[in-house]
Tab-separated table of C-alpha atoms and ligand atoms in Angstrom:
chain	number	residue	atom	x	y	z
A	30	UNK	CA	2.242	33.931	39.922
A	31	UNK	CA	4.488	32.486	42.441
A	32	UNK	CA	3.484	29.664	45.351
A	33	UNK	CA	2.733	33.022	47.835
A	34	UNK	CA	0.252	34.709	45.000
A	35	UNK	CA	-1.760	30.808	45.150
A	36	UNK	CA	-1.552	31.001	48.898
A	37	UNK	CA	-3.141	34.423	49.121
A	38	UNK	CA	-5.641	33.515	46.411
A	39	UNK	CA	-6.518	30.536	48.433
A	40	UNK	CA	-7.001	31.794	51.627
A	41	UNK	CA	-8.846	35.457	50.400
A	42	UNK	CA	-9.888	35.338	47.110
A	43	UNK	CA	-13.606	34.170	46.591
A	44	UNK	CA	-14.037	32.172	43.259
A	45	UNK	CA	-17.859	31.611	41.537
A	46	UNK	CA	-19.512	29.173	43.420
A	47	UNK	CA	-17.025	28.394	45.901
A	48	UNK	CA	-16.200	27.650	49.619
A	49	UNK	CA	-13.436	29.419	51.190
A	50	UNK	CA	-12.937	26.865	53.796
A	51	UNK	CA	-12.681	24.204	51.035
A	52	UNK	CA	-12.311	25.420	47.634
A	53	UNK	CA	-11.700	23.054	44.573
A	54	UNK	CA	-8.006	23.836	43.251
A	55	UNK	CA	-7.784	26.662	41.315
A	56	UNK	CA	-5.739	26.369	38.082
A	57	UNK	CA	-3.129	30.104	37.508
A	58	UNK	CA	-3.593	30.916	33.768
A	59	UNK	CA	-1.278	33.498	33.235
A	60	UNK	CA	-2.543	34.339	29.338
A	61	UNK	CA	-4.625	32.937	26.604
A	62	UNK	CA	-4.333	32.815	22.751
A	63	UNK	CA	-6.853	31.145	20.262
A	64	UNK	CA	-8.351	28.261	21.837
A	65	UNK	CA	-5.495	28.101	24.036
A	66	UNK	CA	-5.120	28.860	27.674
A	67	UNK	CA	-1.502	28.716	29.316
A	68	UNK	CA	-0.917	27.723	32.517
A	69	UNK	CA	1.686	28.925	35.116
A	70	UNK	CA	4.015	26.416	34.473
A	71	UNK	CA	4.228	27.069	30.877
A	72	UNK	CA	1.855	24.446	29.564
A	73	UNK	CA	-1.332	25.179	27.461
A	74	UNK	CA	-4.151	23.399	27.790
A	75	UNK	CA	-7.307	23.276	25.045
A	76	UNK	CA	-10.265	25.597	25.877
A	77	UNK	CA	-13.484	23.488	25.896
A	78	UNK	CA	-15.745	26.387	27.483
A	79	UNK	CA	-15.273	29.753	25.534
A	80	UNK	CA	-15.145	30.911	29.083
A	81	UNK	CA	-18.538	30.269	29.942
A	82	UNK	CA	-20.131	30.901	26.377
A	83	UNK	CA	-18.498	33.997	26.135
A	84	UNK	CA	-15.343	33.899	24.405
A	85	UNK	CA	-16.718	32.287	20.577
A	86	UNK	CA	-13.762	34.024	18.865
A	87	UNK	CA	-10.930	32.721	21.305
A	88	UNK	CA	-8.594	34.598	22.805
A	89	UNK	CA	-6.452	37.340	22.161
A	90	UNK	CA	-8.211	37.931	19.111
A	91	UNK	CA	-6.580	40.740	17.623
A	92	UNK	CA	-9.297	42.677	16.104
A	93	UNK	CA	-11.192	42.919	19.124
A	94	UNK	CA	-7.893	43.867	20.767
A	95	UNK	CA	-7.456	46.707	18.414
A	96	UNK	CA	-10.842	47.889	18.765
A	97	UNK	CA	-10.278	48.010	22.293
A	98	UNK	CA	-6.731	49.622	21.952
A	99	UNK	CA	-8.509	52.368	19.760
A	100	UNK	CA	-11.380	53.150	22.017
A	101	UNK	CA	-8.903	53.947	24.715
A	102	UNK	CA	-6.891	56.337	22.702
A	103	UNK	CA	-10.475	58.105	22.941
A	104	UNK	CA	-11.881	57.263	26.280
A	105	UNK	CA	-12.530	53.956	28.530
A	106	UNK	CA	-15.395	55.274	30.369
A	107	UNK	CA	-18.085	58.475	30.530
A	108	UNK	CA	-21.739	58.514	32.056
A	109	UNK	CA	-24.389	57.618	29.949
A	110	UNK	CA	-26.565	60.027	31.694
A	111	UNK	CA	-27.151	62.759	29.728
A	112	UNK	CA	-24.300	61.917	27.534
A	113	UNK	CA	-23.857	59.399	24.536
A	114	UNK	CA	-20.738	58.656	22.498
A	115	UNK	CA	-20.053	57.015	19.561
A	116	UNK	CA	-19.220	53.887	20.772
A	117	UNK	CA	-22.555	53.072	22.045
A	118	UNK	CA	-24.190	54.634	18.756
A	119	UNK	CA	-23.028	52.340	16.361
A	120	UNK	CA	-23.364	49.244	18.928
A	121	UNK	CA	-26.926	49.553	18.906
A	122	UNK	CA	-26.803	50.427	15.349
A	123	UNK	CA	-25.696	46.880	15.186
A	124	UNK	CA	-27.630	45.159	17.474
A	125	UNK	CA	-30.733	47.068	15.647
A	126	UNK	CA	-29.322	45.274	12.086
A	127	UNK	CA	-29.096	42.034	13.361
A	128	UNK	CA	-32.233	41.685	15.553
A	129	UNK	CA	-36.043	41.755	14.084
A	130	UNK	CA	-37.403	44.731	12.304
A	131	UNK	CA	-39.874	44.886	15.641
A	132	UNK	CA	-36.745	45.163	18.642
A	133	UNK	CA	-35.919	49.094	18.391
A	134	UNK	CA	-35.300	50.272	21.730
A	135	UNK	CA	-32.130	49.411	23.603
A	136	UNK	CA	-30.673	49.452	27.196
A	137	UNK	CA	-26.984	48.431	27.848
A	138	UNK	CA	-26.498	46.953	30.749
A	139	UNK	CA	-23.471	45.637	32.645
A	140	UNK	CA	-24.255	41.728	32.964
A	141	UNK	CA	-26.348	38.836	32.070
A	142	UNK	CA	-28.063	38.715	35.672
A	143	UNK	CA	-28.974	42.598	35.480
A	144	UNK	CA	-30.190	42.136	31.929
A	145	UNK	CA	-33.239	40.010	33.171
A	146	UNK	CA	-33.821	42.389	35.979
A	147	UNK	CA	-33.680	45.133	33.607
A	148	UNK	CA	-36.070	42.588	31.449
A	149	UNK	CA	-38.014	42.145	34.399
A	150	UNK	CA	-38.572	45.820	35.626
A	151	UNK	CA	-39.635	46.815	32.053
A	152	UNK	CA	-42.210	44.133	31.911
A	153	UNK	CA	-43.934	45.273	35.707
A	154	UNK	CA	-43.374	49.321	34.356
A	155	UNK	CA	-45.350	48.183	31.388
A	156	UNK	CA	-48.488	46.871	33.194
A	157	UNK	CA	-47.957	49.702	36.113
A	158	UNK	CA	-48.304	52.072	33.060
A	159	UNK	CA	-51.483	50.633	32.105
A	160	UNK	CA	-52.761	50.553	35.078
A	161	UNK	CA	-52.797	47.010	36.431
A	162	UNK	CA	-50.447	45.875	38.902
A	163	UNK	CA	-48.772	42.636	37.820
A	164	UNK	CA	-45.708	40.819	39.167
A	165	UNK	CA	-46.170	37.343	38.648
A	166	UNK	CA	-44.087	35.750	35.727
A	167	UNK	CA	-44.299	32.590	34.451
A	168	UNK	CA	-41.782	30.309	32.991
A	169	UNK	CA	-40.813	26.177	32.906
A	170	UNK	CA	-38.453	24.020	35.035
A	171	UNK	CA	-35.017	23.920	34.921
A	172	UNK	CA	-34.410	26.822	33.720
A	173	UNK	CA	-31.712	29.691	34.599
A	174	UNK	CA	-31.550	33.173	34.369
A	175	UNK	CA	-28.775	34.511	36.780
A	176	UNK	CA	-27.759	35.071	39.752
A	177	UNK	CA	-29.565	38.488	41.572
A	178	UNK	CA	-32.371	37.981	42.967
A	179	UNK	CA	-35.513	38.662	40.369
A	180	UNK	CA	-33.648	36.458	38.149
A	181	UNK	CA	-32.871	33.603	40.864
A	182	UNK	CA	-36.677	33.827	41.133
A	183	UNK	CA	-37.303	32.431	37.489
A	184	UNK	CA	-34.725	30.277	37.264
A	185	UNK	CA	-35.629	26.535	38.680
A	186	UNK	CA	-36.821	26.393	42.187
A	187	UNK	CA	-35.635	22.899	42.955
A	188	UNK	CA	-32.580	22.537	40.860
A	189	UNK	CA	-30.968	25.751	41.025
A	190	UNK	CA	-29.107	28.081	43.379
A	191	UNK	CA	-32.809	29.708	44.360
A	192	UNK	CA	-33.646	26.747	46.643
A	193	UNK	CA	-31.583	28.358	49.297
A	194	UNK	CA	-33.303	32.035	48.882
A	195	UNK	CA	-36.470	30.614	48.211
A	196	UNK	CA	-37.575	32.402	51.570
A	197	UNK	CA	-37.406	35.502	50.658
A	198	UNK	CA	-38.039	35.210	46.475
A	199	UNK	CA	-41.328	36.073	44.936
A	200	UNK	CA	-42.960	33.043	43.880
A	201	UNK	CA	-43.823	32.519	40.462
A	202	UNK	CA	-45.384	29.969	38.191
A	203	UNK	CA	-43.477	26.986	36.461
A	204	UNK	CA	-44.626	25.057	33.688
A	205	UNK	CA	-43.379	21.771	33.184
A	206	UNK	CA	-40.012	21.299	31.628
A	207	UNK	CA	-40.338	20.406	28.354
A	208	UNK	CA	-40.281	16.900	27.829
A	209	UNK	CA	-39.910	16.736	23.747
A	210	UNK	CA	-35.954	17.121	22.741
A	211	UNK	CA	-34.715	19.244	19.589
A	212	UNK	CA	-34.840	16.563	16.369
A	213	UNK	CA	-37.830	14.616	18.392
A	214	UNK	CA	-41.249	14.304	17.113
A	215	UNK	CA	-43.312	16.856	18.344
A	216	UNK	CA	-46.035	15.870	20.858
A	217	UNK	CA	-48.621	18.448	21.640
A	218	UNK	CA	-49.170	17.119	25.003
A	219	UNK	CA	-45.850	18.734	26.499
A	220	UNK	CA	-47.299	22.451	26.301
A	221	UNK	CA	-50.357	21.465	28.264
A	222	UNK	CA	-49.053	22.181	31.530
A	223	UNK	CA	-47.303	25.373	30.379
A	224	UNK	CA	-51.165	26.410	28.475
A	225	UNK	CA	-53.295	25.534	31.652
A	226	UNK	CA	-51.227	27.765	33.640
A	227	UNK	CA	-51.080	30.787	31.043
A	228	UNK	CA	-54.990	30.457	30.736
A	229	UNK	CA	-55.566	30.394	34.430
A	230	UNK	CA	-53.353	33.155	35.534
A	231	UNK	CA	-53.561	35.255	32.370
A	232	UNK	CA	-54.692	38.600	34.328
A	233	UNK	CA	-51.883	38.616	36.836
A	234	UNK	CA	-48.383	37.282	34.486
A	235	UNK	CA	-46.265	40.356	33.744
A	236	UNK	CA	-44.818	38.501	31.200
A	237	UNK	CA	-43.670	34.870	30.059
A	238	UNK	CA	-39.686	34.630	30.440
A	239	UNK	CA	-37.811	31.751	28.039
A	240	UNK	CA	-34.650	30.868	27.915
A	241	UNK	CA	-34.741	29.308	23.738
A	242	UNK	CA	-34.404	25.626	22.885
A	243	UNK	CA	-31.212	25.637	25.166
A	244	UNK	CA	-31.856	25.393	28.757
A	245	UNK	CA	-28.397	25.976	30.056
A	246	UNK	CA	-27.411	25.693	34.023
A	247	UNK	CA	-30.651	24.130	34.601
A	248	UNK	CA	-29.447	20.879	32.909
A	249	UNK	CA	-28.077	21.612	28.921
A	250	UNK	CA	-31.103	19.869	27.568
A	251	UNK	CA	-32.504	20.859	24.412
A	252	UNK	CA	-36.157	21.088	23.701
A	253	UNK	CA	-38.517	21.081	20.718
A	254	UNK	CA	-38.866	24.390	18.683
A	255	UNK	CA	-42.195	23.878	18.416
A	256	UNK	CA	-42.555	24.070	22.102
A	257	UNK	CA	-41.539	28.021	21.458
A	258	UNK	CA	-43.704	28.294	19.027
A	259	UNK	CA	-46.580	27.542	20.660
A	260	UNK	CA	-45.436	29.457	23.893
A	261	UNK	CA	-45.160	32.483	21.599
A	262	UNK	CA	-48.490	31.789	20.067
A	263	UNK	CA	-50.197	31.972	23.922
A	264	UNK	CA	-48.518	35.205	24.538
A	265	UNK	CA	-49.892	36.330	21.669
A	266	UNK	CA	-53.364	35.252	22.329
A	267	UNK	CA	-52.878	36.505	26.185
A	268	UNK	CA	-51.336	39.401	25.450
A	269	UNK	CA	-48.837	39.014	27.556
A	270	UNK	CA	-45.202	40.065	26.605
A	271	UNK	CA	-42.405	37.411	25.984
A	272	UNK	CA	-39.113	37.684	27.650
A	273	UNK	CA	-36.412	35.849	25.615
A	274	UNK	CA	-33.026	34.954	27.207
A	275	UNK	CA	-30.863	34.163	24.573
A	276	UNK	CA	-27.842	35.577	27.551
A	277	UNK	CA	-25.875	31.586	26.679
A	278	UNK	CA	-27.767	31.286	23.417
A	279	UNK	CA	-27.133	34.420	20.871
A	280	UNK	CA	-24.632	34.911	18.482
A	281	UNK	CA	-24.443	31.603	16.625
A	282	UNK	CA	-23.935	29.216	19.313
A	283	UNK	CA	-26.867	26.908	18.312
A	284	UNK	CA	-26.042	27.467	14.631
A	285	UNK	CA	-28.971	30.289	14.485
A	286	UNK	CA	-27.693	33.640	14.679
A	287	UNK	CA	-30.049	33.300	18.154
A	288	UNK	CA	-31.762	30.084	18.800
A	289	UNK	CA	-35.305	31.870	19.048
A	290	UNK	CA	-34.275	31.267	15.517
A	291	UNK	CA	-35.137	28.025	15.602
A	292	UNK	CA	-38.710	28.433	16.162
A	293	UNK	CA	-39.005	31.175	13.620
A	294	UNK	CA	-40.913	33.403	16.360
A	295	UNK	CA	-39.969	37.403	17.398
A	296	UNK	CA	-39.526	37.955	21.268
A	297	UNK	CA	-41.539	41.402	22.403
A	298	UNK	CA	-38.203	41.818	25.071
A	299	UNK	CA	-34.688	40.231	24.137
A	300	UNK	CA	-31.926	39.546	26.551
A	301	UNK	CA	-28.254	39.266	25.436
A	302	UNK	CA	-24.722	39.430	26.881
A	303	UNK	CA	-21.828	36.690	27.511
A	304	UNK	CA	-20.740	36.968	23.905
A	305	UNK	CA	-21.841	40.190	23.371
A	306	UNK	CA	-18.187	41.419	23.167
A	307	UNK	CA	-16.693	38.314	21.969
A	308	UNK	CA	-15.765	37.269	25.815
A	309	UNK	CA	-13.273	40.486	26.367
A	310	UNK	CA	-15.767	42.862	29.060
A	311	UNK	CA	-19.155	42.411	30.655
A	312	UNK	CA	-21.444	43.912	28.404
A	313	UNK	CA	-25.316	43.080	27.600
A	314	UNK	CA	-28.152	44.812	26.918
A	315	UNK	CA	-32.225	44.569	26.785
A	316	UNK	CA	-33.685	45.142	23.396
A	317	UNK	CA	-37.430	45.599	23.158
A	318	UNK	CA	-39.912	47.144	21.009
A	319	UNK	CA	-41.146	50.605	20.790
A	320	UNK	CA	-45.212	49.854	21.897
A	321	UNK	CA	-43.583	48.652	25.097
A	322	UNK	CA	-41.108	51.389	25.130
A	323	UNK	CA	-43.321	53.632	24.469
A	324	UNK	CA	-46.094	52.536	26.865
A	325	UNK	CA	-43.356	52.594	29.891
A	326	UNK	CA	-41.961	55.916	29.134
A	327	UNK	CA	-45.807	57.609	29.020
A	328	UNK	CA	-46.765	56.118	32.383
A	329	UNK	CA	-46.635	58.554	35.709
A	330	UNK	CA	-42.999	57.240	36.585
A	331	UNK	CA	-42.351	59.219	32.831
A	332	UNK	CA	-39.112	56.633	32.794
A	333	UNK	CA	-37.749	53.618	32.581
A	334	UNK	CA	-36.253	53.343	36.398
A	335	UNK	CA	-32.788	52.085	35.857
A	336	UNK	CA	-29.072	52.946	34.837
A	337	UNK	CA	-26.086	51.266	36.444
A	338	UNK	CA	-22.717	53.851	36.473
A	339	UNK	CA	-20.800	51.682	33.814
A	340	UNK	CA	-23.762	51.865	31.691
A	341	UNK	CA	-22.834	51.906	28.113
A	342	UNK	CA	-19.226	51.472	28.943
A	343	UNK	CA	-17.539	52.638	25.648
A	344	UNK	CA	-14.641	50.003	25.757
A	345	UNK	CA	-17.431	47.040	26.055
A	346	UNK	CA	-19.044	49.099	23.260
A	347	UNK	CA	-16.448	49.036	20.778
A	348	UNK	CA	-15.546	45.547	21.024
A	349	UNK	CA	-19.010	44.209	21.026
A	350	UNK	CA	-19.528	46.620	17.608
A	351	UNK	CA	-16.786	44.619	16.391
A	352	UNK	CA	-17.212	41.372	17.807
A	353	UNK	CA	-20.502	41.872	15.718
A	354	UNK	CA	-18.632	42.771	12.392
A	355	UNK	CA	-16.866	39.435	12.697
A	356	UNK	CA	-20.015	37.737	12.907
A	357	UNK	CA	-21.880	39.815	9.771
A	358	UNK	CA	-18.540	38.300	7.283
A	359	UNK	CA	-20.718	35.365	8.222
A	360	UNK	CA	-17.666	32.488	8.705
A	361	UNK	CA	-18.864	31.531	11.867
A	362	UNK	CA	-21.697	29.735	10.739
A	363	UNK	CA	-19.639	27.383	8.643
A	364	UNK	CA	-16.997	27.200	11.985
A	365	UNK	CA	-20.543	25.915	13.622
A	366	UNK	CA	-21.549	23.237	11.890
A	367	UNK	CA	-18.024	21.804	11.577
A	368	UNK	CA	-18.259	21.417	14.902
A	369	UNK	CA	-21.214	20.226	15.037
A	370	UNK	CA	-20.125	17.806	12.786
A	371	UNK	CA	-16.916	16.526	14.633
A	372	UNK	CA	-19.460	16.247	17.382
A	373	UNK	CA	-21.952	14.246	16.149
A	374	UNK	CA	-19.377	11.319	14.899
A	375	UNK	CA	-17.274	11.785	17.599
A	376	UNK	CA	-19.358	12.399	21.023
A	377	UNK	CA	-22.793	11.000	19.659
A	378	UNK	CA	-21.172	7.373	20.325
A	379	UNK	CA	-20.219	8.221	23.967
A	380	UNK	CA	-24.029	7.130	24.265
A	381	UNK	CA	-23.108	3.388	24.826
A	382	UNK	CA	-20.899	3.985	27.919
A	383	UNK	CA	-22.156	2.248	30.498
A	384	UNK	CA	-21.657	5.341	32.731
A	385	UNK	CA	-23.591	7.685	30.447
A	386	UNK	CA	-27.892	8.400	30.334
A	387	UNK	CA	-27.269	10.899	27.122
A	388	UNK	CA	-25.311	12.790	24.696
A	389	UNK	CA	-26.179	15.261	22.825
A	390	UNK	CA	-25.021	17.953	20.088
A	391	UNK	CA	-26.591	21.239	18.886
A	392	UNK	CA	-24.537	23.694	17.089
A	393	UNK	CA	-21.569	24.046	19.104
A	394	UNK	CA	-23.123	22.634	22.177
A	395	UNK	CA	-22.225	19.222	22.964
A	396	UNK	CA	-23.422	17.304	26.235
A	397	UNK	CA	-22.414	14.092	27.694
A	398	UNK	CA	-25.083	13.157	30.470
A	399	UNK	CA	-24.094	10.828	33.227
A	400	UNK	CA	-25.843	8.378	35.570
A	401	UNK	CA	-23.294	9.908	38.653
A	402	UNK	CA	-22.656	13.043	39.815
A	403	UNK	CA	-19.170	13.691	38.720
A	404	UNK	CA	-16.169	14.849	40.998
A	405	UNK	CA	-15.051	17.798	39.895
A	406	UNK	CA	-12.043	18.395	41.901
A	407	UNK	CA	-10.633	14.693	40.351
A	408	UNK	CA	-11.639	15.046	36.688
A	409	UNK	CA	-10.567	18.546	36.245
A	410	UNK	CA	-7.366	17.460	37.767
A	411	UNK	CA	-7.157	15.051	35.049
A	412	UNK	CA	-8.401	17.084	32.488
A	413	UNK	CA	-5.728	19.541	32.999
A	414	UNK	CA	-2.908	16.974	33.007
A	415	UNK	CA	-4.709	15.848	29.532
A	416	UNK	CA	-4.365	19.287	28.110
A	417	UNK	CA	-7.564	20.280	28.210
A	418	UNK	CA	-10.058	22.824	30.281
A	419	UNK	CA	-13.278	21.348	30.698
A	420	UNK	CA	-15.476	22.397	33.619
A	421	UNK	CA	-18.399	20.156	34.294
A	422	UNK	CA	-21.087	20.447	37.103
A	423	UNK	CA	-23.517	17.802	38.614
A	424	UNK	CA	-23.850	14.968	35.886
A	425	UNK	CA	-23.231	17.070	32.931
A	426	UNK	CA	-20.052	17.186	31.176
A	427	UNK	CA	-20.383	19.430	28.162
A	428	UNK	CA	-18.386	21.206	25.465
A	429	UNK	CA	-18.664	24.758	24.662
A	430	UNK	CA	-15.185	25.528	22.521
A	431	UNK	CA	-14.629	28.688	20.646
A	432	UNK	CA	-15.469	28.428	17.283
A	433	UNK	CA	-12.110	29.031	15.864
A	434	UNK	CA	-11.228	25.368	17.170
A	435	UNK	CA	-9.228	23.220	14.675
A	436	UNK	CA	-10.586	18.896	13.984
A	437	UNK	CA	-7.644	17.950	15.831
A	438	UNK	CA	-8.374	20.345	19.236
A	439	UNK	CA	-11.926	19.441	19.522
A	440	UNK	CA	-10.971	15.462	18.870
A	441	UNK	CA	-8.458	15.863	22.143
A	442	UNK	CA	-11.147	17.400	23.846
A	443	UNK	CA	-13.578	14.965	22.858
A	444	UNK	CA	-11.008	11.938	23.696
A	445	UNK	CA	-10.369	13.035	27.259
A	446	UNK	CA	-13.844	12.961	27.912
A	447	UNK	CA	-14.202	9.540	26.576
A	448	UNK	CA	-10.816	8.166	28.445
A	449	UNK	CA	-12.947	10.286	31.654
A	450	UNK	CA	-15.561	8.070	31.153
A	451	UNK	CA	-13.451	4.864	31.881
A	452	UNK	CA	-12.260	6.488	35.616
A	453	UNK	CA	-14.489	5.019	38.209
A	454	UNK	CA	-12.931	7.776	40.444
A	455	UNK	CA	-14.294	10.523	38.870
A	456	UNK	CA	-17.848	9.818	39.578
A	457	UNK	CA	-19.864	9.548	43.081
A	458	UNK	CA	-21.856	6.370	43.740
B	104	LIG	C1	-29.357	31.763	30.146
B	104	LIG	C2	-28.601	32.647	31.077
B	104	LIG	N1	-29.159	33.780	31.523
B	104	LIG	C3	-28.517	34.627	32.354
B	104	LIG	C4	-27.245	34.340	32.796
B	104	LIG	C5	-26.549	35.294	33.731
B	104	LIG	O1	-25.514	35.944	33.099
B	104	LIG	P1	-24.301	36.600	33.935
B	104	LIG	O2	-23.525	35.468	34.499
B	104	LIG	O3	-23.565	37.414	32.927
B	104	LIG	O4	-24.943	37.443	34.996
B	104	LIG	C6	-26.628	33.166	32.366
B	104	LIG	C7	-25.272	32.818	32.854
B	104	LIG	O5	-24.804	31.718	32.738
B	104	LIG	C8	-27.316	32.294	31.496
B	104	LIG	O6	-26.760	31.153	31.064
C-alpha cells in the first residue's frame, strides 16, 4: 500500500462506523500472524481485539489455512438450495456435538446481524403456525444484537445505533438492565422489572431474546448468572421461546464453552457466528430445536422463509468444522484462564486510577471503565506507536486478545493501557 492506495481509501472507501467527510485514521495492515498484526511500514503491533471477538486462534493459523486450502481444491462455493455438500454436513455434525442434546435443527447463515433476523423470523413463523400473531419481543437495556434492522430493534434504544432509526423500528419491550454483576451477590429484586413485563405481555412476546452474562456493545458489563436463570425459568413458565445470542460470547470466550453456560440453562433458539470459523470468513448459523422446527415447517407457509445465496458457503464450512476440532483437543480452556489470570493481577488494579469508574475481567474479557469518553483518534494513535491494537469506544477500553497470547504480549497490552490512563489528552472533559 503506497501513499495513493491511503488517499483513495480515504476519500472512497467507507470503514464501520465511520464519516467520510472526517474519518478517524485508518491504520494499512498489510498481513497478520499469531497475535500479531503488521503494519505498512514493517512494524507489528500486539492484537488486543481478536478482530472483534472473532479471531480466538490468531492469525494465520495454519490449520484453518489448510482446511481452507483443501476445500478449494474441491469447491469455494455451490447453492444450498436443493444441494448439500460435505462441508456443511460435518459442520453441523459439530455444532450438533457441542451444543445441548435439545438444539437439532440448523440454519447457516452469512453474519451475526442476519443470524438474529433469522432468530427472529423463526420465532414470529412459530406463533403464525399456531395461529396467533405475535411480534413483540422482549429483552433488557443495553443490549446489542446487530446491525439490520429487526436486530437494531432489540438492541438498546437509548444507547445504541437504533436511536437514530427508532422512527421506523418496531417497538419492543425492555427490561431493566441488570443491575447485579457476575461474582456479586445475587439480589432477587433485579429480575422484577424484567418479570412484571413478561407477566403482563405474556400473550403478545414472540419470544425473549438474551445476549448471556456478557452484554457486549451495549457497555461490556457482566451480569449475574442467576439473572439467566431466572429469565429462563419465566420462559418456561410463559411458554415463550428464548433467543440466546451467544454471536460475541460462544466458543470459550467467557471460559464456558458458551456463557449460557454459566447459568446452567438450555436456550430453545441459539445464535452463533464471529468465531464460528476461528475469525477467517463470515459464517454463523441459528440452531434450534426440533418442536419449534417442526411446528414452523407444518404451518401453511410449509417453510422456514429464508436462504441468503452464500448460504452454507463450503469454505466458511470447512474452517469453522475445524476451527471446532481445535476447540474439542480442549487447550483453549487452559489458554482462558491464564488470561484471565494475567488479568486479574494485572488490570484488576487499574481500579484506583483516578480516571477509571471500573475494571473488570471474565474469561478473556477484560474491561477498563472510564469516567470520560475517550478520544479515539489520540489513543489509538498512541496505542499504535506502543505496539499495540486496541480499539476502544465511548468510555470503555477493553481487551479481547486471541487466546494464543503469550504473559509477556498481554502484560504490553495491559501496560499501554495503564501508561493511557496517565494522558489527560486522551479523554474528553
Ligand atoms: C452480541 C452480538 N450479536 C450480534 C452481533 C452482530 O454480528 P455481525 O457483526 O457479525 O453482524 C454482534 C456484533 O458485534 C454482537 O456482539
Amino acid at each position: 500500500m503506497n501513499k495513493s492506495d491511503l488517499y483513495f481509501d480515504l476519500k472512497h472507501i467507507w470503514h464501520p462506523y465511520s464519516s467520510m467527510n472526517n474519518p478517524i485514521p485508518c491504520y494499512p495492515i498489510i498481513s497478520a500472524k499469531g497475535v500479531y498484526l503488521k503494519l505498512n511500514n514493517g512494524k507489528t503491533i500486539i492484537d488486543g481485539m481478536s478482530s472483534w471477538w472473532s479471531a480466538i486462534h490468531g492469525y494465520n493459523n495454519p490449520r484453518l489455512n489448510k482446511s481452507l486450502k483443501n476445500q478449494i481444491k474441491n469447491m469455494s462455493h455451490v447453492m444450498f438450495g436443493g444441494i448439500t455438500h460435505p462441508a456443511a454436513i460435518l459442520l453441523c455434525r459439530k455444532l450438533i456435538e457441542i451444543t445441548p442434546k435439545k438444539l437439532e435443527c440448523i440454519f447457516l447463515c452469512d453474519s451475526g446481524s442476519v443470524a438474529i433476523e433469522v432468530a427472529m423470523k423463526m420465532s414470529l413463523q412459530y406463533w403464525q403456525a399456531l395461529g396467533e400473531k405475535r411480534c413483540t419481543f422482549l429483552t433488557i437495556r443495553n443490549g446489542y444484537h446487530g446491525d439490520t434492522f429487526f436486530a437494531m430493534s432489540v438492541s438498546d434504544p437509548t444507547n445504541s445505533i437504533h436511536s437514530l432509526y427508532n422512527y421506523l423500528l418496531p417497538s419492543h419491550l425492555f427490561a431493566n438492565a441488570p443491575k447485579c454483576n457476575f461474582g456479586e451477590v445475587w439480589d432477587e429484586k433485579d429480575i422484577y422489572s424484567f418479570s412484571k413485563l413478561i407477566e403482563k405481555n405474556r400473550k403478545n412476546i414472540a419470544a425473549v431474546i438474551m445476549e448471556p452474562i456478557v452484554q457486549g456493545a451495549g457497555g461490556m458489563k457482566f451480569y449475574h448468572p442467576k439473572y439467566l436463570k431466572k429469565v429462563r425459568y419465566l420462559c418456561n413458565y410463559y411458554k415463550i421461546p428464548l433467543i440466546i445470542d451467544e454471536i460475541a460470547t460462544g466458543f470459550g470466550r467467557t471460559g464456558k464453552l458458551f456463557a449460557y453456560k454459566h447459568a446452567d440453562i438450555v436456550p430453545d433458539i441459539l445464535c452463533i457466528g464471529k468465531a464460528l470459523t476461528g475469525g477467517m470468513i463470515s459464517l454463523s448459523a441459528t440452531i434450534t430445536t426440533k418442536k419449534i422446527a417442526h411446528i414452523i415447517s407444518n404451518s401453511k407457509a410449509n417453510c422456514f422463509m429464508h436462504g441468503p445465496t452464500f448460504m452454507g458457503n463450503p469454505l466458511a464450512c470447512a474452517v469453522a468444522s475445524e476451527n471446532i476440532a481445535i476447540l474439542q483437543e480442549k487447550k483453549w480452556k487452559n489458554q482462558v484462564l491464564k488470561i484471565e489470570s494475567i488479568l486479574k493481577i494485572n488490570l484488576l488494579p487499574l481500579q484506583k486510577h483516578p480516571k477509571v469508574l471500573d475494571v473488570r475481567v471474565l474469561g478473556a474479557i477484560g474491561v477498563v471503565e472510564c469516567f470520560y469518553k475517550i478520544n479515539i483518534k489520540k489513543i489509538q494513535f498512541f496505542f499504535i506507536q506502543n505496539g499495540v491494537w486496541i480499539r476502544p469506544f465511548n468510555k470503555l477500553i477493553y481487551l479481547i486478545p486471541p487466546y494464543i497470547i503469550d504473559s509477556l504480549s498481554l502484560k504490553q497490552l495491559i501496560d499501554t493501557i495503564s501508561k493511557a490512563l496517565d494522558n489527560d489528552q486522551f479523554f474528553i472533559y
